[in-house]
mmCIF file with all atom_site columns, C-alpha atoms in Angstrom:
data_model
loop_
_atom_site.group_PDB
_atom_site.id
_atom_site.type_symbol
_atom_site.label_atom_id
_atom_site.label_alt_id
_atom_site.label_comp_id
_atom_site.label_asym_id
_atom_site.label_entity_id
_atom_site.label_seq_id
_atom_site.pdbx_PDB_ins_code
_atom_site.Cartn_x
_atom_site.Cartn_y
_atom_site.Cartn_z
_atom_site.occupancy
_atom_site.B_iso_or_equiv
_atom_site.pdbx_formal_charge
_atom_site.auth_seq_id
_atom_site.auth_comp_id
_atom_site.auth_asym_id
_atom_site.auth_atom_id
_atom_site.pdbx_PDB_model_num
ATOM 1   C CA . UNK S 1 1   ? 177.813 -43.382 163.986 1.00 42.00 ? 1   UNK S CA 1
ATOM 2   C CA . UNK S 1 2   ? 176.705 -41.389 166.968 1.00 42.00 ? 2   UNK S CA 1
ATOM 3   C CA . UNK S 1 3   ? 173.858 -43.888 167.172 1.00 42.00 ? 3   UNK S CA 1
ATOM 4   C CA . UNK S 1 4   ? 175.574 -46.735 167.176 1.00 38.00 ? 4   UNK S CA 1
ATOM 5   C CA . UNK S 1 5   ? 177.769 -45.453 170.421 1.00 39.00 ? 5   UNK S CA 1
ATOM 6   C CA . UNK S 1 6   ? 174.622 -44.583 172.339 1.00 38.00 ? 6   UNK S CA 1
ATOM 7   C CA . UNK S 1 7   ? 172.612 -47.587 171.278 1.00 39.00 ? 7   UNK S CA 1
ATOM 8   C CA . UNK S 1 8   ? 176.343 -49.406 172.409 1.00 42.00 ? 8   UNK S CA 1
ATOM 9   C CA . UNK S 1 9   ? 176.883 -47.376 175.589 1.00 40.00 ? 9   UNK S CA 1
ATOM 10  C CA . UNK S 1 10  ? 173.275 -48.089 176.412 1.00 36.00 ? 10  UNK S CA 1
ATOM 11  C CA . UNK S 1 11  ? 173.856 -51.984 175.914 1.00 33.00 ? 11  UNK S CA 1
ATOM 12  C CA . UNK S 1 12  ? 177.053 -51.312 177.870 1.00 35.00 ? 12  UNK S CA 1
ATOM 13  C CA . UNK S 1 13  ? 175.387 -49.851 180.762 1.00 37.00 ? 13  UNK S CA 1
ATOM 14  C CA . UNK S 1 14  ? 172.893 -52.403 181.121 1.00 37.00 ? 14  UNK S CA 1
ATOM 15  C CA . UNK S 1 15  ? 174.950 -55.340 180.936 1.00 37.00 ? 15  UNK S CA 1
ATOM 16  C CA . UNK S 1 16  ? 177.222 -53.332 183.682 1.00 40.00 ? 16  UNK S CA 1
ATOM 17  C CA . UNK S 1 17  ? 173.805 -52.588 185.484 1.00 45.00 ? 17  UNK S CA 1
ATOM 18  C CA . UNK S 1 18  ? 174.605 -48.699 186.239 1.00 48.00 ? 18  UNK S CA 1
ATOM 19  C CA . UNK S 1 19  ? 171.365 -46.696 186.890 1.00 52.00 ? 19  UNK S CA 1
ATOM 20  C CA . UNK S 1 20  ? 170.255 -44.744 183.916 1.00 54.00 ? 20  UNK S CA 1
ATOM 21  C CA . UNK S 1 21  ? 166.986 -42.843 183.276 1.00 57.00 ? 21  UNK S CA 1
ATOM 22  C CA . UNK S 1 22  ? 165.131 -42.821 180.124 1.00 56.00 ? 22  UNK S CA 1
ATOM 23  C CA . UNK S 1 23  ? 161.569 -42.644 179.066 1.00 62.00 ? 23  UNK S CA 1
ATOM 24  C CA . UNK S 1 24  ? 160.446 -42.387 182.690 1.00 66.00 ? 24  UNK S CA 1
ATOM 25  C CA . UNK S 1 25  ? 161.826 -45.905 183.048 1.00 68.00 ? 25  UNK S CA 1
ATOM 26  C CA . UNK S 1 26  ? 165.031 -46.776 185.666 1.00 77.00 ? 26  UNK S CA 1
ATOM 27  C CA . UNK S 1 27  ? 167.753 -49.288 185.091 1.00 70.00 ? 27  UNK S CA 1
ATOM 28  C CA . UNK S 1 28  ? 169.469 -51.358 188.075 1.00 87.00 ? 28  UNK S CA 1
ATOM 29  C CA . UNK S 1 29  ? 172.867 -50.644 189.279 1.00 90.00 ? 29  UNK S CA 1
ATOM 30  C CA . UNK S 1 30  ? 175.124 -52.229 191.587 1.00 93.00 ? 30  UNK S CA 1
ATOM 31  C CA . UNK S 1 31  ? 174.865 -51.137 195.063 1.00 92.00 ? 31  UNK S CA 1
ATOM 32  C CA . UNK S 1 32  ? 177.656 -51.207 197.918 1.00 93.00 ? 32  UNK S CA 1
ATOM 33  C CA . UNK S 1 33  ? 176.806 -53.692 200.667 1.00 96.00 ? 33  UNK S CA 1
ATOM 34  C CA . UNK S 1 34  ? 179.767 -53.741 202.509 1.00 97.00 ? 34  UNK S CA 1
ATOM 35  C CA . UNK S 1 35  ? 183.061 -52.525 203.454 1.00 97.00 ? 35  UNK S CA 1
ATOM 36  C CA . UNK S 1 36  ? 185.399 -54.728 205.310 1.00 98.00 ? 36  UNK S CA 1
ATOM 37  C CA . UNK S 1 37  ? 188.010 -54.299 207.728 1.00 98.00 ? 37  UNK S CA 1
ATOM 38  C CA . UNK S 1 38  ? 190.600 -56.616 208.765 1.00 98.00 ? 38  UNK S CA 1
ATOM 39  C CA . UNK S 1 39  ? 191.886 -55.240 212.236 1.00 98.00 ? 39  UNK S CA 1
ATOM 40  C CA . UNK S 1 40  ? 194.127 -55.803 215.141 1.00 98.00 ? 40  UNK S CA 1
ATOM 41  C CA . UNK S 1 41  ? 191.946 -55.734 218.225 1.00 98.00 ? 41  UNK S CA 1
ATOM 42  C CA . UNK S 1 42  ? 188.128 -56.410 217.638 1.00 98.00 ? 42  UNK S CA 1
ATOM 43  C CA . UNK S 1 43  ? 187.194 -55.295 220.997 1.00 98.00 ? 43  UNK S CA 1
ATOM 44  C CA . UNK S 1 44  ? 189.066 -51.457 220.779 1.00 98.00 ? 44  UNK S CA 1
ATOM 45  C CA . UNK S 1 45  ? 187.312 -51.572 216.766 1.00 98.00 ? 45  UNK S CA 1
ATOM 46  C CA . UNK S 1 46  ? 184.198 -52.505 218.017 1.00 98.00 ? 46  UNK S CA 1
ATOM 47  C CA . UNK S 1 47  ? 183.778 -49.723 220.614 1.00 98.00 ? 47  UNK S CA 1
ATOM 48  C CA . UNK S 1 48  ? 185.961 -47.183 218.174 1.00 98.00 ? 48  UNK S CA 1
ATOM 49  C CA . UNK S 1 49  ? 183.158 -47.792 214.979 1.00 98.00 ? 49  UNK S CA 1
ATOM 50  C CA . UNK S 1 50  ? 179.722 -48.002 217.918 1.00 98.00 ? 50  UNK S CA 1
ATOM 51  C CA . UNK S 1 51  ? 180.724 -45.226 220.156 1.00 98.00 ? 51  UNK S CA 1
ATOM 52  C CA . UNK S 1 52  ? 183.039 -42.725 218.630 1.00 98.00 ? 52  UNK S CA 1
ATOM 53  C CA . UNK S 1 53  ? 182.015 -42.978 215.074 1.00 98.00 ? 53  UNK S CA 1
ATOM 54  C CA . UNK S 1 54  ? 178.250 -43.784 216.146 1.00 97.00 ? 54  UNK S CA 1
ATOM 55  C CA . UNK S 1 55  ? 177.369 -46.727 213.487 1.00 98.00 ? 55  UNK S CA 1
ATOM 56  C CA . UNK S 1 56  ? 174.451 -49.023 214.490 1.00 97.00 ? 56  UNK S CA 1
ATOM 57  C CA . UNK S 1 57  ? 175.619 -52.798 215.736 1.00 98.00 ? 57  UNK S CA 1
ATOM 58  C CA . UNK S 1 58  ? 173.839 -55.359 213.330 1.00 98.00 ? 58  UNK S CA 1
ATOM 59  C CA . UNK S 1 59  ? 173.572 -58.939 214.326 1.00 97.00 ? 59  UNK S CA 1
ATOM 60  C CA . UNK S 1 60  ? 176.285 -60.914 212.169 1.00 96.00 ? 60  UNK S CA 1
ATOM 61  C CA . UNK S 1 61  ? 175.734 -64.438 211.258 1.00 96.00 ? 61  UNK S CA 1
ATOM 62  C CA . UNK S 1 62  ? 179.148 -66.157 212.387 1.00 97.00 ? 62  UNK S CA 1
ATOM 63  C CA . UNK S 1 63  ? 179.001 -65.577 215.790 1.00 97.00 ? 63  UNK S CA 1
ATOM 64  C CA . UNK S 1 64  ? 182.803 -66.900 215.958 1.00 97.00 ? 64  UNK S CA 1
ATOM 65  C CA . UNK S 1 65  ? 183.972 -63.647 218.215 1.00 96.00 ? 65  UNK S CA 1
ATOM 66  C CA . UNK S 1 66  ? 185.820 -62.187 215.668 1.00 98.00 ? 66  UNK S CA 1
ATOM 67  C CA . UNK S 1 67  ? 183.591 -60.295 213.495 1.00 98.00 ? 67  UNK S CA 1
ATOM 68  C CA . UNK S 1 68  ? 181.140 -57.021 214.139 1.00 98.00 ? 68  UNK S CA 1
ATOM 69  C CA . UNK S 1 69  ? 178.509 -55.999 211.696 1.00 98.00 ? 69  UNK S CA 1
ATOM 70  C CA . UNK S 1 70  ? 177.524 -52.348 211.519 1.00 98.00 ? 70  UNK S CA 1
ATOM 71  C CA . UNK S 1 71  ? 174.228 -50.854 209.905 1.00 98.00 ? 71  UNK S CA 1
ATOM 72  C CA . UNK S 1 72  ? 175.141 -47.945 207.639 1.00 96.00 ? 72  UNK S CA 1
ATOM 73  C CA . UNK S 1 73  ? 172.300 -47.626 205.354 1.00 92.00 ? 73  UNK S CA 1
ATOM 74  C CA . UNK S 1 74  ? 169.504 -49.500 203.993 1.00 92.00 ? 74  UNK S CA 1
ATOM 75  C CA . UNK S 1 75  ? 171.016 -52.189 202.416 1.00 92.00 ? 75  UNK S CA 1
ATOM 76  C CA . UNK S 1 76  ? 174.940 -51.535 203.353 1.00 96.00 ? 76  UNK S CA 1
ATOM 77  C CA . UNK S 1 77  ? 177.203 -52.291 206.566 1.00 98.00 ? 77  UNK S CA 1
ATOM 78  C CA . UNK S 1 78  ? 180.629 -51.996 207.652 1.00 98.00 ? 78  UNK S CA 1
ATOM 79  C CA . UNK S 1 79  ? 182.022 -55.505 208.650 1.00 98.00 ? 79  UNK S CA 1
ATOM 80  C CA . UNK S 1 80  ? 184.925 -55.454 211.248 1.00 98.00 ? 80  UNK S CA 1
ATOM 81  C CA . UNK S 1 81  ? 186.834 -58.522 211.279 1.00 98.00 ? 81  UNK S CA 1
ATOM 82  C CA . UNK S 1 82  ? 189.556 -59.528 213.532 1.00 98.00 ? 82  UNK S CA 1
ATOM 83  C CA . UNK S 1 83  ? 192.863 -61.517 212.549 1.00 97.00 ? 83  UNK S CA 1
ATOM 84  C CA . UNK S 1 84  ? 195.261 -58.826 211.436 1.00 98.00 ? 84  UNK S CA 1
ATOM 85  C CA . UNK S 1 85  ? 198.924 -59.300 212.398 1.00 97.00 ? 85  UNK S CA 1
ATOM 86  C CA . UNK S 1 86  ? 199.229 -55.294 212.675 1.00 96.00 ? 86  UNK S CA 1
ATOM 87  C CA . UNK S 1 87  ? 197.647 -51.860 212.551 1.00 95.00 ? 87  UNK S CA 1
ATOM 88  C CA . UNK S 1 88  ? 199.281 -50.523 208.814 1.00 92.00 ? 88  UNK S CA 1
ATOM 89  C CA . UNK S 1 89  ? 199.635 -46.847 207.869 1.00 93.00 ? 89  UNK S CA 1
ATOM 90  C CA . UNK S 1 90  ? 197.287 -46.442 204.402 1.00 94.00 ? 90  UNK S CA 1
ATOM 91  C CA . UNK S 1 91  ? 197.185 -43.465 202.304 1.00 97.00 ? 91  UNK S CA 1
ATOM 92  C CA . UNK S 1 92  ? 194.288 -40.360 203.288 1.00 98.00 ? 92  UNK S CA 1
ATOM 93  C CA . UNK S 1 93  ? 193.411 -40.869 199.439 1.00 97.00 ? 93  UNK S CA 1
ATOM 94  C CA . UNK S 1 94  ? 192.288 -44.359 200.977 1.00 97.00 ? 94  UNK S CA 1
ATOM 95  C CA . UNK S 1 95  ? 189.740 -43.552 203.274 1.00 97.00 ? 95  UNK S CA 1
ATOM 96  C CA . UNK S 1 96  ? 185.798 -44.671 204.449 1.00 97.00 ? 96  UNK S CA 1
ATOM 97  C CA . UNK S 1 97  ? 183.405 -41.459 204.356 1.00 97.00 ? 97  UNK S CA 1
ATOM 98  C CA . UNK S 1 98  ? 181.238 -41.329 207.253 1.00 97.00 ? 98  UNK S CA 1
ATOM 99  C CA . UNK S 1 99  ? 178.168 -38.304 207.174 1.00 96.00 ? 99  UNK S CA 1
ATOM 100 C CA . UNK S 1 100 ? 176.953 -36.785 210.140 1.00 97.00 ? 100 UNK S CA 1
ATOM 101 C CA . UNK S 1 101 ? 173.688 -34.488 211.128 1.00 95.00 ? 101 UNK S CA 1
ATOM 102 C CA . UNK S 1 102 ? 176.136 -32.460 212.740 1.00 95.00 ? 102 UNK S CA 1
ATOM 103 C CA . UNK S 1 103 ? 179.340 -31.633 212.261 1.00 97.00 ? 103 UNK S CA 1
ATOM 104 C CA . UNK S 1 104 ? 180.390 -29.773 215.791 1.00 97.00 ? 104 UNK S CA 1
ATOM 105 C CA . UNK S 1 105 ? 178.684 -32.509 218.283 1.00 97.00 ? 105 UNK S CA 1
ATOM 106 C CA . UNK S 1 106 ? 180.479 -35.049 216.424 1.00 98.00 ? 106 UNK S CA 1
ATOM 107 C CA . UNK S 1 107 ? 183.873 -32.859 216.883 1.00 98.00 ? 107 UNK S CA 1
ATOM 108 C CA . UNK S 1 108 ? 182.843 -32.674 220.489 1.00 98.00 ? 108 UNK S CA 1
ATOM 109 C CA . UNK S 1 109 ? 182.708 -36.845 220.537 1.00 98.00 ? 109 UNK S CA 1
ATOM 110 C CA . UNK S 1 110 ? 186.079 -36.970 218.984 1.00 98.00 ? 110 UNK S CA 1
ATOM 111 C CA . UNK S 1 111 ? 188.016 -34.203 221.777 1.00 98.00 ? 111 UNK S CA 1
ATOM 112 C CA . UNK S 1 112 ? 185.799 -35.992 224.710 1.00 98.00 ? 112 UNK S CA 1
ATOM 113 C CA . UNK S 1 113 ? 187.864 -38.929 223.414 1.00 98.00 ? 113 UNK S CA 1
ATOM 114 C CA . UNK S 1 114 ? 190.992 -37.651 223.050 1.00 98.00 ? 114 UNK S CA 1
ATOM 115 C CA . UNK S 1 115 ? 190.789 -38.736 219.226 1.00 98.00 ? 115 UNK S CA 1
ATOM 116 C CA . UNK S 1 116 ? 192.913 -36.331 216.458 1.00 98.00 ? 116 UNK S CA 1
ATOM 117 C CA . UNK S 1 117 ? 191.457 -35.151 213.655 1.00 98.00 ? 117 UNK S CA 1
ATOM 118 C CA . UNK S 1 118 ? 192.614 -32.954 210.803 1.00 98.00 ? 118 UNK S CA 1
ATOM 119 C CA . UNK S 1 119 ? 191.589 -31.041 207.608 1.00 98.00 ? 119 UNK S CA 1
ATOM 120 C CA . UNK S 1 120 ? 192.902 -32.477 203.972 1.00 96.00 ? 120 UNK S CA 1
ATOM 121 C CA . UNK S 1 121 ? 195.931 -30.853 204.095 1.00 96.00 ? 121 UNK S CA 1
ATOM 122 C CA . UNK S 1 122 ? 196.930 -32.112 207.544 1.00 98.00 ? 122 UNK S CA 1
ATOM 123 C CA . UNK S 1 123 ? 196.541 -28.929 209.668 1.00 98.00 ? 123 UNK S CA 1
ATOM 124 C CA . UNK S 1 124 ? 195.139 -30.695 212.999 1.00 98.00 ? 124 UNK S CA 1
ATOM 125 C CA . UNK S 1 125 ? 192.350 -29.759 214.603 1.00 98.00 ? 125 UNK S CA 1
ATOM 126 C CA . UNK S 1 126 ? 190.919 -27.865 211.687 1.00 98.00 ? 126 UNK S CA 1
ATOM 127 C CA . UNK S 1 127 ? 187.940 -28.299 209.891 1.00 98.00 ? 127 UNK S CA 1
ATOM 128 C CA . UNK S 1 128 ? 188.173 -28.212 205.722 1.00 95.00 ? 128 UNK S CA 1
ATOM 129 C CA . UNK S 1 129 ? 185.399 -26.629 203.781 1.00 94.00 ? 129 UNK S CA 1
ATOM 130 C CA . UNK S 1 130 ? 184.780 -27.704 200.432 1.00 92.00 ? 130 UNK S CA 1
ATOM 131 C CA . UNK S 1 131 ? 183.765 -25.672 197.282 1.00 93.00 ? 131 UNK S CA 1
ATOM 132 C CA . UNK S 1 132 ? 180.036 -27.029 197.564 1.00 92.00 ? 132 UNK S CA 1
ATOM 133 C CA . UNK S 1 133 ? 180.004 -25.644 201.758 1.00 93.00 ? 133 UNK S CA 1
ATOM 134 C CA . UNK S 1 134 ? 180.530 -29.176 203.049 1.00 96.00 ? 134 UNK S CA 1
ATOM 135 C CA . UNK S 1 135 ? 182.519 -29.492 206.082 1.00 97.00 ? 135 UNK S CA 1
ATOM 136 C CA . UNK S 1 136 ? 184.803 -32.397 206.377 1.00 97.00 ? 136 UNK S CA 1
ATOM 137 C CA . UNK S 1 137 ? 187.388 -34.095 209.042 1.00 98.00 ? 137 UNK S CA 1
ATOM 138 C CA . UNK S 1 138 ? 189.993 -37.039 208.667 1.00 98.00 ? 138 UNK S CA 1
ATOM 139 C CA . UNK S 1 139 ? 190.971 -39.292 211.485 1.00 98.00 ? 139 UNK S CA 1
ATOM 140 C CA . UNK S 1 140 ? 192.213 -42.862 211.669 1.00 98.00 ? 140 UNK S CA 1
ATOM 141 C CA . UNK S 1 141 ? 190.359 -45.913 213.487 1.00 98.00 ? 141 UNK S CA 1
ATOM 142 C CA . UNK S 1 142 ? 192.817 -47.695 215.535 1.00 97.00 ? 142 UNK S CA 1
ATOM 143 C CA . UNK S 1 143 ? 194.436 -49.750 213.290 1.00 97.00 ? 143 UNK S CA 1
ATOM 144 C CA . UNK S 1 144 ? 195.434 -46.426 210.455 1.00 97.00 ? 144 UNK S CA 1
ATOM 145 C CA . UNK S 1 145 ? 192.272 -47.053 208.334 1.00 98.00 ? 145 UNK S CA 1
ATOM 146 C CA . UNK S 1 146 ? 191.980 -43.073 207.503 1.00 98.00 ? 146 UNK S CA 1
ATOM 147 C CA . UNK S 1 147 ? 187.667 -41.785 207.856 1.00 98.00 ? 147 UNK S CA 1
ATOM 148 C CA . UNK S 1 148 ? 186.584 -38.360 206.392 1.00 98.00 ? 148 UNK S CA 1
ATOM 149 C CA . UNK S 1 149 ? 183.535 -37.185 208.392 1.00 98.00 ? 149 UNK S CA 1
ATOM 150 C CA . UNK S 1 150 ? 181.312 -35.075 206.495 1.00 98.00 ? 150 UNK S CA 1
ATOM 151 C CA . UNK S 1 151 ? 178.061 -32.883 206.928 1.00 96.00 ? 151 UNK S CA 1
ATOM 152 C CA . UNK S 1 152 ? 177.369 -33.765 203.579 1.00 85.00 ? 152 UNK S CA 1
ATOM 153 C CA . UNK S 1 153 ? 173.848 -32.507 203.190 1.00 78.00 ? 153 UNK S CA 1
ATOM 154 C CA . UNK S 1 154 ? 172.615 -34.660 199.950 1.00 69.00 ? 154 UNK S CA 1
#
């Protein structure tokens, strides 16, 4: 029996395409390539994601004003897109995770800007440390989308 549910699991996980390593040999697996956000104002989101949040500008094939690409790794991006009615409050559990090389010139960024930030549980201005020693923030863009900013290390 326990055979048959890892020769199934196995068939499972290649048919969903999750990585898996056996025998020295590696499996597929789906990869993010993009987050999307609808948002008010693509100007203030623009400027908010490029020069608070410091993600690389990509060239995006509409060219129709009302979408910005940003680079975020090899083979992901962040697409802004313009057209919502209004900014909407979202939940923290909701949230884009951003890493950065360091923690306390980003921090600097954010109070150059006048920008709030806050641990998990809300206390502003702090910075939460989790069991594993990584630091972490939450802020929201300018239309509520809630960002942890990490020093994440991996």
């Amino acid at each position: 029996m326990k055979k048959f549910i890892l020769s199934g699991g196995l068939l499972l996980l290649a048919l969903t395409g999750i990585s898996i390593h056996m025998n020295g040999q590696t499996k597929k697996y789906p990869s993010l390539n993009h987050m999307a956000l609808y948002v008010v104002d693509l100007k203030i989101s623009t400027e908010f994601y490029r020069d608070i949040i410091g993600l690389e500008p990509m060239e995006e094939p509409f060219k129709d004003g009302r979408h910005s690409w940003f680079k975020v790794g090899p083979h992901s991006h962040v697409h802004v897109i313009s057209g919502a009615a209004k900014a909407t409050t979202h939940d923290k559990n909701t949230h884009l995770c951003f890493s950065v090389p360091d923690m306390e010139a980003f921090i600097g960024v954010l109070k150059k800007h006048n920008i709030a930030f806050e641990d998990w549980p809300g206390k502003a201005g702090a910075v939460n440390k989790r069991v594993d020693g990584v630091q972490q923030i939450y802020l929201r863009d300018p239309d509520g989308y809630w960002l942890e900013i990490n020093d994440d290390k991996y």
